[in-house]
């Protein structure tokens, strides 16, 4: 596959924005502990950078949601990994790579609510509001993007490109 010649978001621009997000999330948490729930695999790098800059006590957990085949959402979301901690009466921060149709996040929020979380906040690095099919209410988003397919900094295309420090647009087959 071909990537955009230049990054859409450089590692430096991402780092600066992640620092701002960490400050905003810390402010929201007002010194109270939070369960960070990282949505695997895409949010791995974002979460690692964000969490190290939070100024509130954090416990770490993971969820894994399946909905995607290639570039297209199948619309159906199942959770194949759920948090280990008891979430009853806990404040939970969902850390997502990108909000697209909103179906993944909506399914995760439903799960966390059922598990008894008292307060659910979401922080997503990227947001594609024009693609939304299900309402989600992120507390904070890093960058709004239009309908482009992004790779790098954790984001993949068929499991490739996650390790790139910058974020590129996936343009299509090699010519
Ligand atoms: P949603 O359920 O909101 O439609 O999809 C969210 C998930 O789809 C994201 O967590 C991500 O895994 C995947 N996704 C959506 N847009 C993109 C994109 O531009 N690039 C990549 N690599 N994954 C995306
Ligand atoms: Mg994902």
PDB file of N, CA, C and O in Angstrom, residues 49-98:
ATOM      1  N   UNK A  49       1.916   7.308  26.140  1.00  0.00           N
ATOM      2  CA  UNK A  49       2.376   8.699  26.236  1.00  0.00           C
ATOM      3  C   UNK A  49       1.465   9.531  27.137  1.00  0.00           C
ATOM      4  O   UNK A  49       1.935  10.355  27.917  1.00  0.00           O
ATOM      5  N   UNK A  50       0.155   9.309  27.023  1.00  0.00           N
ATOM      6  CA  UNK A  50      -0.813  10.082  27.817  1.00  0.00           C
ATOM      7  C   UNK A  50      -0.681   9.762  29.309  1.00  0.00           C
ATOM      8  O   UNK A  50      -0.594  10.660  30.153  1.00  0.00           O
ATOM      9  N   UNK A  51      -0.657   8.486  29.619  1.00  0.00           N
ATOM     10  CA  UNK A  51      -0.706   8.074  31.033  1.00  0.00           C
ATOM     11  C   UNK A  51       0.517   8.536  31.805  1.00  0.00           C
ATOM     12  O   UNK A  51       0.418   8.862  32.984  1.00  0.00           O
ATOM     13  N   UNK A  52       1.655   8.579  31.127  1.00  0.00           N
ATOM     14  CA  UNK A  52       2.865   9.007  31.832  1.00  0.00           C
ATOM     15  C   UNK A  52       2.846  10.488  32.167  1.00  0.00           C
ATOM     16  O   UNK A  52       3.704  10.974  32.874  1.00  0.00           O
ATOM     17  N   UNK A  53       1.839  11.216  31.646  1.00  0.00           N
ATOM     18  CA  UNK A  53       1.758  12.648  31.952  1.00  0.00           C
ATOM     19  C   UNK A  53       0.547  12.997  32.806  1.00  0.00           C
ATOM     20  O   UNK A  53       0.280  14.175  33.042  1.00  0.00           O
ATOM     21  N   UNK A  54      -0.201  12.009  33.245  1.00  0.00           N
ATOM     22  CA  UNK A  54      -1.347  12.298  34.116  1.00  0.00           C
ATOM     23  C   UNK A  54      -0.860  12.569  35.527  1.00  0.00           C
ATOM     24  O   UNK A  54       0.099  11.952  35.994  1.00  0.00           O
ATOM     25  N   UNK A  55      -1.555  13.465  36.197  1.00  0.00           N
ATOM     26  CA  UNK A  55      -1.141  13.801  37.562  1.00  0.00           C
ATOM     27  C   UNK A  55      -2.141  13.269  38.585  1.00  0.00           C
ATOM     28  O   UNK A  55      -2.281  13.821  39.658  1.00  0.00           O
ATOM     29  N   UNK A  56      -2.858  12.197  38.221  1.00  0.00           N
ATOM     30  CA  UNK A  56      -3.769  11.535  39.167  1.00  0.00           C
ATOM     31  C   UNK A  56      -3.370  10.057  39.239  1.00  0.00           C
ATOM     32  O   UNK A  56      -2.758   9.541  38.307  1.00  0.00           O
ATOM     33  N   UNK A  57      -3.719   9.361  40.336  1.00  0.00           N
ATOM     34  CA  UNK A  57      -3.383   7.938  40.435  1.00  0.00           C
ATOM     35  C   UNK A  57      -4.152   7.123  39.397  1.00  0.00           C
ATOM     36  O   UNK A  57      -5.368   7.308  39.235  1.00  0.00           O
ATOM     37  N   UNK A  58      -3.437   6.237  38.716  1.00  0.00           N
ATOM     38  CA  UNK A  58      -4.024   5.478  37.613  1.00  0.00           C
ATOM     39  C   UNK A  58      -3.852   3.981  37.864  1.00  0.00           C
ATOM     40  O   UNK A  58      -2.795   3.544  38.307  1.00  0.00           O
ATOM     41  N   UNK A  59      -4.895   3.201  37.589  1.00  0.00           N
ATOM     42  CA  UNK A  59      -4.706   1.769  37.421  1.00  0.00           C
ATOM     43  C   UNK A  59      -5.016   1.466  35.958  1.00  0.00           C
ATOM     44  O   UNK A  59      -5.824   2.149  35.330  1.00  0.00           O
ATOM     45  N   UNK A  60      -4.349   0.447  35.445  1.00  0.00           N
ATOM     46  CA  UNK A  60      -4.360   0.223  34.000  1.00  0.00           C
ATOM     47  C   UNK A  60      -5.129  -1.037  33.647  1.00  0.00           C
ATOM     48  O   UNK A  60      -4.956  -2.076  34.273  1.00  0.00           O
ATOM     49  N   UNK A  61      -5.969  -0.926  32.639  1.00  0.00           N
ATOM     50  CA  UNK A  61      -6.674  -2.094  32.142  1.00  0.00           C
ATOM     51  C   UNK A  61      -6.864  -1.982  30.636  1.00  0.00           C
ATOM     52  O   UNK A  61      -6.536  -0.943  30.046  1.00  0.00           O
ATOM     53  N   UNK A  62      -7.373  -3.040  30.036  1.00  0.00           N
ATOM     54  CA  UNK A  62      -7.455  -3.088  28.573  1.00  0.00           C
ATOM     55  C   UNK A  62      -8.798  -3.637  28.110  1.00  0.00           C
ATOM     56  O   UNK A  62      -9.392  -4.487  28.789  1.00  0.00           O
ATOM     57  N   UNK A  63      -9.237  -3.166  26.978  1.00  0.00           N
ATOM     58  CA  UNK A  63     -10.328  -3.828  26.264  1.00  0.00           C
ATOM     59  C   UNK A  63      -9.879  -4.035  24.821  1.00  0.00           C
ATOM     60  O   UNK A  63      -9.035  -3.303  24.307  1.00  0.00           O
ATOM     61  N   UNK A  64     -10.464  -5.040  24.226  1.00  0.00           N
ATOM     62  CA  UNK A  64     -10.185  -5.304  22.816  1.00  0.00           C
ATOM     63  C   UNK A  64     -11.535  -5.466  22.159  1.00  0.00           C
ATOM     64  O   UNK A  64     -12.378  -6.248  22.637  1.00  0.00           O
ATOM     65  N   UNK A  65     -11.758  -4.701  21.092  1.00  0.00           N
ATOM     66  CA  UNK A  65     -13.035  -4.768  20.383  1.00  0.00           C
ATOM     67  C   UNK A  65     -12.768  -5.177  18.943  1.00  0.00           C
ATOM     68  O   UNK A  65     -11.786  -4.745  18.344  1.00  0.00           O
ATOM     69  N   UNK A  66     -13.617  -5.985  18.419  1.00  0.00           N
ATOM     70  CA  UNK A  66     -13.491  -6.395  17.017  1.00  0.00           C
ATOM     71  C   UNK A  66     -14.669  -5.861  16.230  1.00  0.00           C
ATOM     72  O   UNK A  66     -15.805  -6.106  16.574  1.00  0.00           O
ATOM     73  N   UNK A  67     -14.356  -5.143  15.157  1.00  0.00           N
ATOM     74  CA  UNK A  67     -15.444  -4.689  14.296  1.00  0.00           C
ATOM     75  C   UNK A  67     -14.942  -4.467  12.880  1.00  0.00           C
ATOM     76  O   UNK A  67     -15.734  -4.378  11.957  1.00  0.00           O
ATOM     77  N   UNK A  68     -13.647  -4.418  12.733  1.00  0.00           N
ATOM     78  CA  UNK A  68     -13.097  -3.940  11.477  1.00  0.00           C
ATOM     79  C   UNK A  68     -12.526  -5.038  10.609  1.00  0.00           C
ATOM     80  O   UNK A  68     -11.807  -5.895  11.076  1.00  0.00           O
ATOM     81  N   UNK A  69     -12.818  -5.020   9.323  1.00  0.00           N
ATOM     82  CA  UNK A  69     -12.128  -5.864   8.351  1.00  0.00           C
ATOM     83  C   UNK A  69     -11.594  -4.919   7.289  1.00  0.00           C
ATOM     84  O   UNK A  69     -12.372  -4.261   6.610  1.00  0.00           O
ATOM     85  N   UNK A  70     -10.259  -4.796   7.172  1.00  0.00           N
ATOM     86  CA  UNK A  70      -9.677  -3.844   6.220  1.00  0.00           C
ATOM     87  C   UNK A  70     -10.070  -2.436   6.606  1.00  0.00           C
ATOM     88  O   UNK A  70      -9.950  -2.058   7.750  1.00  0.00           O
ATOM     89  N   UNK A  71     -10.535  -1.651   5.650  1.00  0.00           N
ATOM     90  CA  UNK A  71     -10.867  -0.250   5.907  1.00  0.00           C
ATOM     91  C   UNK A  71     -12.322  -0.067   6.310  1.00  0.00           C
ATOM     92  O   UNK A  71     -12.745   1.040   6.619  1.00  0.00           O
ATOM     93  N   UNK A  72     -13.117  -1.118   6.265  1.00  0.00           N
ATOM     94  CA  UNK A  72     -14.552  -0.927   6.446  1.00  0.00           C
ATOM     95  C   UNK A  72     -15.077  -1.559   7.720  1.00  0.00           C
ATOM     96  O   UNK A  72     -14.798  -2.705   8.019  1.00  0.00           O
ATOM     97  N   UNK A  73     -15.836  -0.759   8.459  1.00  0.00           N
ATOM     98  CA  UNK A  73     -16.460  -1.265   9.659  1.00  0.00           C
ATOM     99  C   UNK A  73     -17.518  -2.286   9.251  1.00  0.00           C
ATOM    100  O   UNK A  73     -18.230  -2.097   8.286  1.00  0.00           O
ATOM    101  N   UNK A  74     -17.593  -3.388  10.005  1.00  0.00           N
ATOM    102  CA  UNK A  74     -18.644  -4.359   9.704  1.00  0.00           C
ATOM    103  C   UNK A  74     -19.924  -3.981  10.441  1.00  0.00           C
ATOM    104  O   UNK A  74     -20.964  -4.587  10.242  1.00  0.00           O
ATOM    105  N   UNK A  75     -19.801  -2.985  11.321  1.00  0.00           N
ATOM    106  CA  UNK A  75     -20.989  -2.528  12.052  1.00  0.00           C
ATOM    107  C   UNK A  75     -21.262  -3.316  13.308  1.00  0.00           C
ATOM    108  O   UNK A  75     -21.915  -2.837  14.211  1.00  0.00           O
ATOM    109  N   UNK A  76     -20.722  -4.525  13.397  1.00  0.00           N
ATOM    110  CA  UNK A  76     -20.999  -5.363  14.550  1.00  0.00           C
ATOM    111  C   UNK A  76     -19.770  -5.393  15.454  1.00  0.00           C
ATOM    112  O   UNK A  76     -18.677  -5.688  15.000  1.00  0.00           O
ATOM    113  N   UNK A  77     -19.942  -5.079  16.721  1.00  0.00           N
ATOM    114  CA  UNK A  77     -18.810  -4.980  17.642  1.00  0.00           C
ATOM    115  C   UNK A  77     -18.926  -6.032  18.729  1.00  0.00           C
ATOM    116  O   UNK A  77     -19.966  -6.167  19.361  1.00  0.00           O
ATOM    117  N   UNK A  78     -17.848  -6.789  18.931  1.00  0.00           N
ATOM    118  CA  UNK A  78     -17.794  -7.691  20.081  1.00  0.00           C
ATOM    119  C   UNK A  78     -16.533  -7.381  20.875  1.00  0.00           C
ATOM    120  O   UNK A  78     -15.507  -7.027  20.297  1.00  0.00           O
ATOM    121  N   UNK A  79     -16.623  -7.509  22.206  1.00  0.00           N
ATOM    122  CA  UNK A  79     -15.447  -7.301  23.049  1.00  0.00           C
ATOM    123  C   UNK A  79     -14.784  -8.650  23.278  1.00  0.00           C
ATOM    124  O   UNK A  79     -15.410  -9.571  23.800  1.00  0.00           O
ATOM    125  N   UNK A  80     -13.533  -8.762  22.861  1.00  0.00           N
ATOM    126  CA  UNK A  80     -12.817 -10.038  22.998  1.00  0.00           C
ATOM    127  C   UNK A  80     -11.876 -10.013  24.202  1.00  0.00           C
ATOM    128  O   UNK A  80     -11.271 -11.030  24.523  1.00  0.00           O
ATOM    129  N   UNK A  81     -11.748  -8.854  24.842  1.00  0.00           N
ATOM    130  CA  UNK A  81     -10.983  -8.731  26.085  1.00  0.00           C
ATOM    131  C   UNK A  81     -11.674  -7.662  26.911  1.00  0.00           C
ATOM    132  O   UNK A  81     -12.064  -6.624  26.363  1.00  0.00           O
ATOM    133  N   UNK A  82     -11.861  -7.926  28.193  1.00  0.00           N
ATOM    134  CA  UNK A  82     -12.530  -6.954  29.061  1.00  0.00           C
ATOM    135  C   UNK A  82     -11.669  -6.707  30.306  1.00  0.00           C
ATOM    136  O   UNK A  82     -10.808  -7.531  30.628  1.00  0.00           O
ATOM    137  N   UNK A  83     -11.874  -5.577  31.003  1.00  0.00           N
ATOM    138  CA  UNK A  83     -11.012  -5.242  32.141  1.00  0.00           C
ATOM    139  C   UNK A  83     -11.041  -6.291  33.242  1.00  0.00           C
ATOM    140  O   UNK A  83     -12.064  -6.938  33.482  1.00  0.00           O
ATOM    141  N   UNK A  84      -9.911  -6.437  33.912  1.00  0.00           N
ATOM    142  CA  UNK A  84      -9.792  -7.408  35.012  1.00  0.00           C
ATOM    143  C   UNK A  84     -10.286  -6.831  36.325  1.00  0.00           C
ATOM    144  O   UNK A  84     -10.679  -7.567  37.215  1.00  0.00           O
ATOM    145  N   UNK A  85     -10.190  -5.517  36.469  1.00  0.00           N
ATOM    146  CA  UNK A  85     -10.529  -4.892  37.747  1.00  0.00           C
ATOM    147  C   UNK A  85     -12.028  -4.850  37.968  1.00  0.00           C
ATOM    148  O   UNK A  85     -12.803  -4.819  37.022  1.00  0.00           O
ATOM    149  N   UNK A  86     -12.400  -4.798  39.240  1.00  0.00           N
ATOM    150  CA  UNK A  86     -13.789  -4.539  39.605  1.00  0.00           C
ATOM    151  C   UNK A  86     -14.061  -3.054  39.331  1.00  0.00           C
ATOM    152  O   UNK A  86     -13.399  -2.188  39.900  1.00  0.00           O
ATOM    153  N   UNK A  87     -15.009  -2.791  38.436  1.00  0.00           N
ATOM    154  CA  UNK A  87     -15.233  -1.407  38.016  1.00  0.00           C
ATOM    155  C   UNK A  87     -16.368  -0.734  38.776  1.00  0.00           C
ATOM    156  O   UNK A  87     -16.692   0.425  38.516  1.00  0.00           O
ATOM    157  N   UNK A  88     -16.971  -1.475  39.711  1.00  0.00           N
ATOM    158  CA  UNK A  88     -18.106  -0.904  40.436  1.00  0.00           C
ATOM    159  C   UNK A  88     -17.705   0.375  41.164  1.00  0.00           C
ATOM    160  O   UNK A  88     -16.725   0.404  41.902  1.00  0.00           O
ATOM    161  N   UNK A  89     -18.466   1.432  40.877  1.00  0.00           N
ATOM    162  CA  UNK A  89     -18.268   2.739  41.503  1.00  0.00           C
ATOM    163  C   UNK A  89     -16.903   3.362  41.204  1.00  0.00           C
ATOM    164  O   UNK A  89     -16.434   4.215  41.952  1.00  0.00           O
ATOM    165  N   UNK A  90     -16.297   2.950  40.121  1.00  0.00           N
ATOM    166  CA  UNK A  90     -15.010   3.527  39.733  1.00  0.00           C
ATOM    167  C   UNK A  90     -15.187   4.542  38.618  1.00  0.00           C
ATOM    168  O   UNK A  90     -16.103   4.443  37.808  1.00  0.00           O
ATOM    169  N   UNK A  91     -14.253   5.493  38.587  1.00  0.00           N
ATOM    170  CA  UNK A  91     -14.182   6.421  37.465  1.00  0.00           C
ATOM    171  C   UNK A  91     -13.291   5.788  36.396  1.00  0.00           C
ATOM    172  O   UNK A  91     -12.170   5.382  36.688  1.00  0.00           O
ATOM    173  N   UNK A  92     -13.814   5.685  35.189  1.00  0.00           N
ATOM    174  CA  UNK A  92     -13.091   5.000  34.116  1.00  0.00           C
ATOM    175  C   UNK A  92     -12.797   5.983  32.983  1.00  0.00           C
ATOM    176  O   UNK A  92     -13.671   6.746  32.570  1.00  0.00           O
ATOM    177  N   UNK A  93     -11.575   5.933  32.512  1.00  0.00           N
ATOM    178  CA  UNK A  93     -11.162   6.736  31.359  1.00  0.00           C
ATOM    179  C   UNK A  93     -10.899   5.782  30.192  1.00  0.00           C
ATOM    180  O   UNK A  93      -9.976   4.973  30.244  1.00  0.00           O
ATOM    181  N   UNK A  94     -11.719   5.866  29.166  1.00  0.00           N
ATOM    182  CA  UNK A  94     -11.498   5.064  27.955  1.00  0.00           C
ATOM    183  C   UNK A  94     -10.485   5.797  27.084  1.00  0.00           C
ATOM    184  O   UNK A  94     -10.684   6.980  26.763  1.00  0.00           O
ATOM    185  N   UNK A  95      -9.430   5.106  26.707  1.00  0.00           N
ATOM    186  CA  UNK A  95      -8.422   5.719  25.836  1.00  0.00           C
ATOM    187  C   UNK A  95      -8.491   5.039  24.477  1.00  0.00           C
ATOM    188  O   UNK A  95      -8.200   3.856  24.333  1.00  0.00           O
ATOM    189  N   UNK A  96      -8.921   5.816  23.481  1.00  0.00           N
ATOM    190  CA  UNK A  96      -9.189   5.304  22.126  1.00  0.00           C
ATOM    191  C   UNK A  96      -8.240   5.953  21.131  1.00  0.00           C
ATOM    192  O   UNK A  96      -7.862   7.111  21.301  1.00  0.00           O
ATOM    193  N   UNK A  97      -7.898   5.220  20.087  1.00  0.00           N
ATOM    194  CA  UNK A  97      -7.080   5.818  19.037  1.00  0.00           C
ATOM    195  C   UNK A  97      -7.901   6.775  18.171  1.00  0.00           C
ATOM    196  O   UNK A  97      -7.510   7.915  17.958  1.00  0.00           O
ATOM    197  N   UNK A  98      -9.048   6.305  17.688  1.00  0.00           N
ATOM    198  CA  UNK A  98      -9.797   7.117  16.716  1.00  0.00           C
ATOM    199  C   UNK A  98     -11.281   6.784  16.796  1.00  0.00           C
ATOM    200  O   UNK A  98     -11.653   5.620  16.923  1.00  0.00           O
TER     201      UNK A  98
END
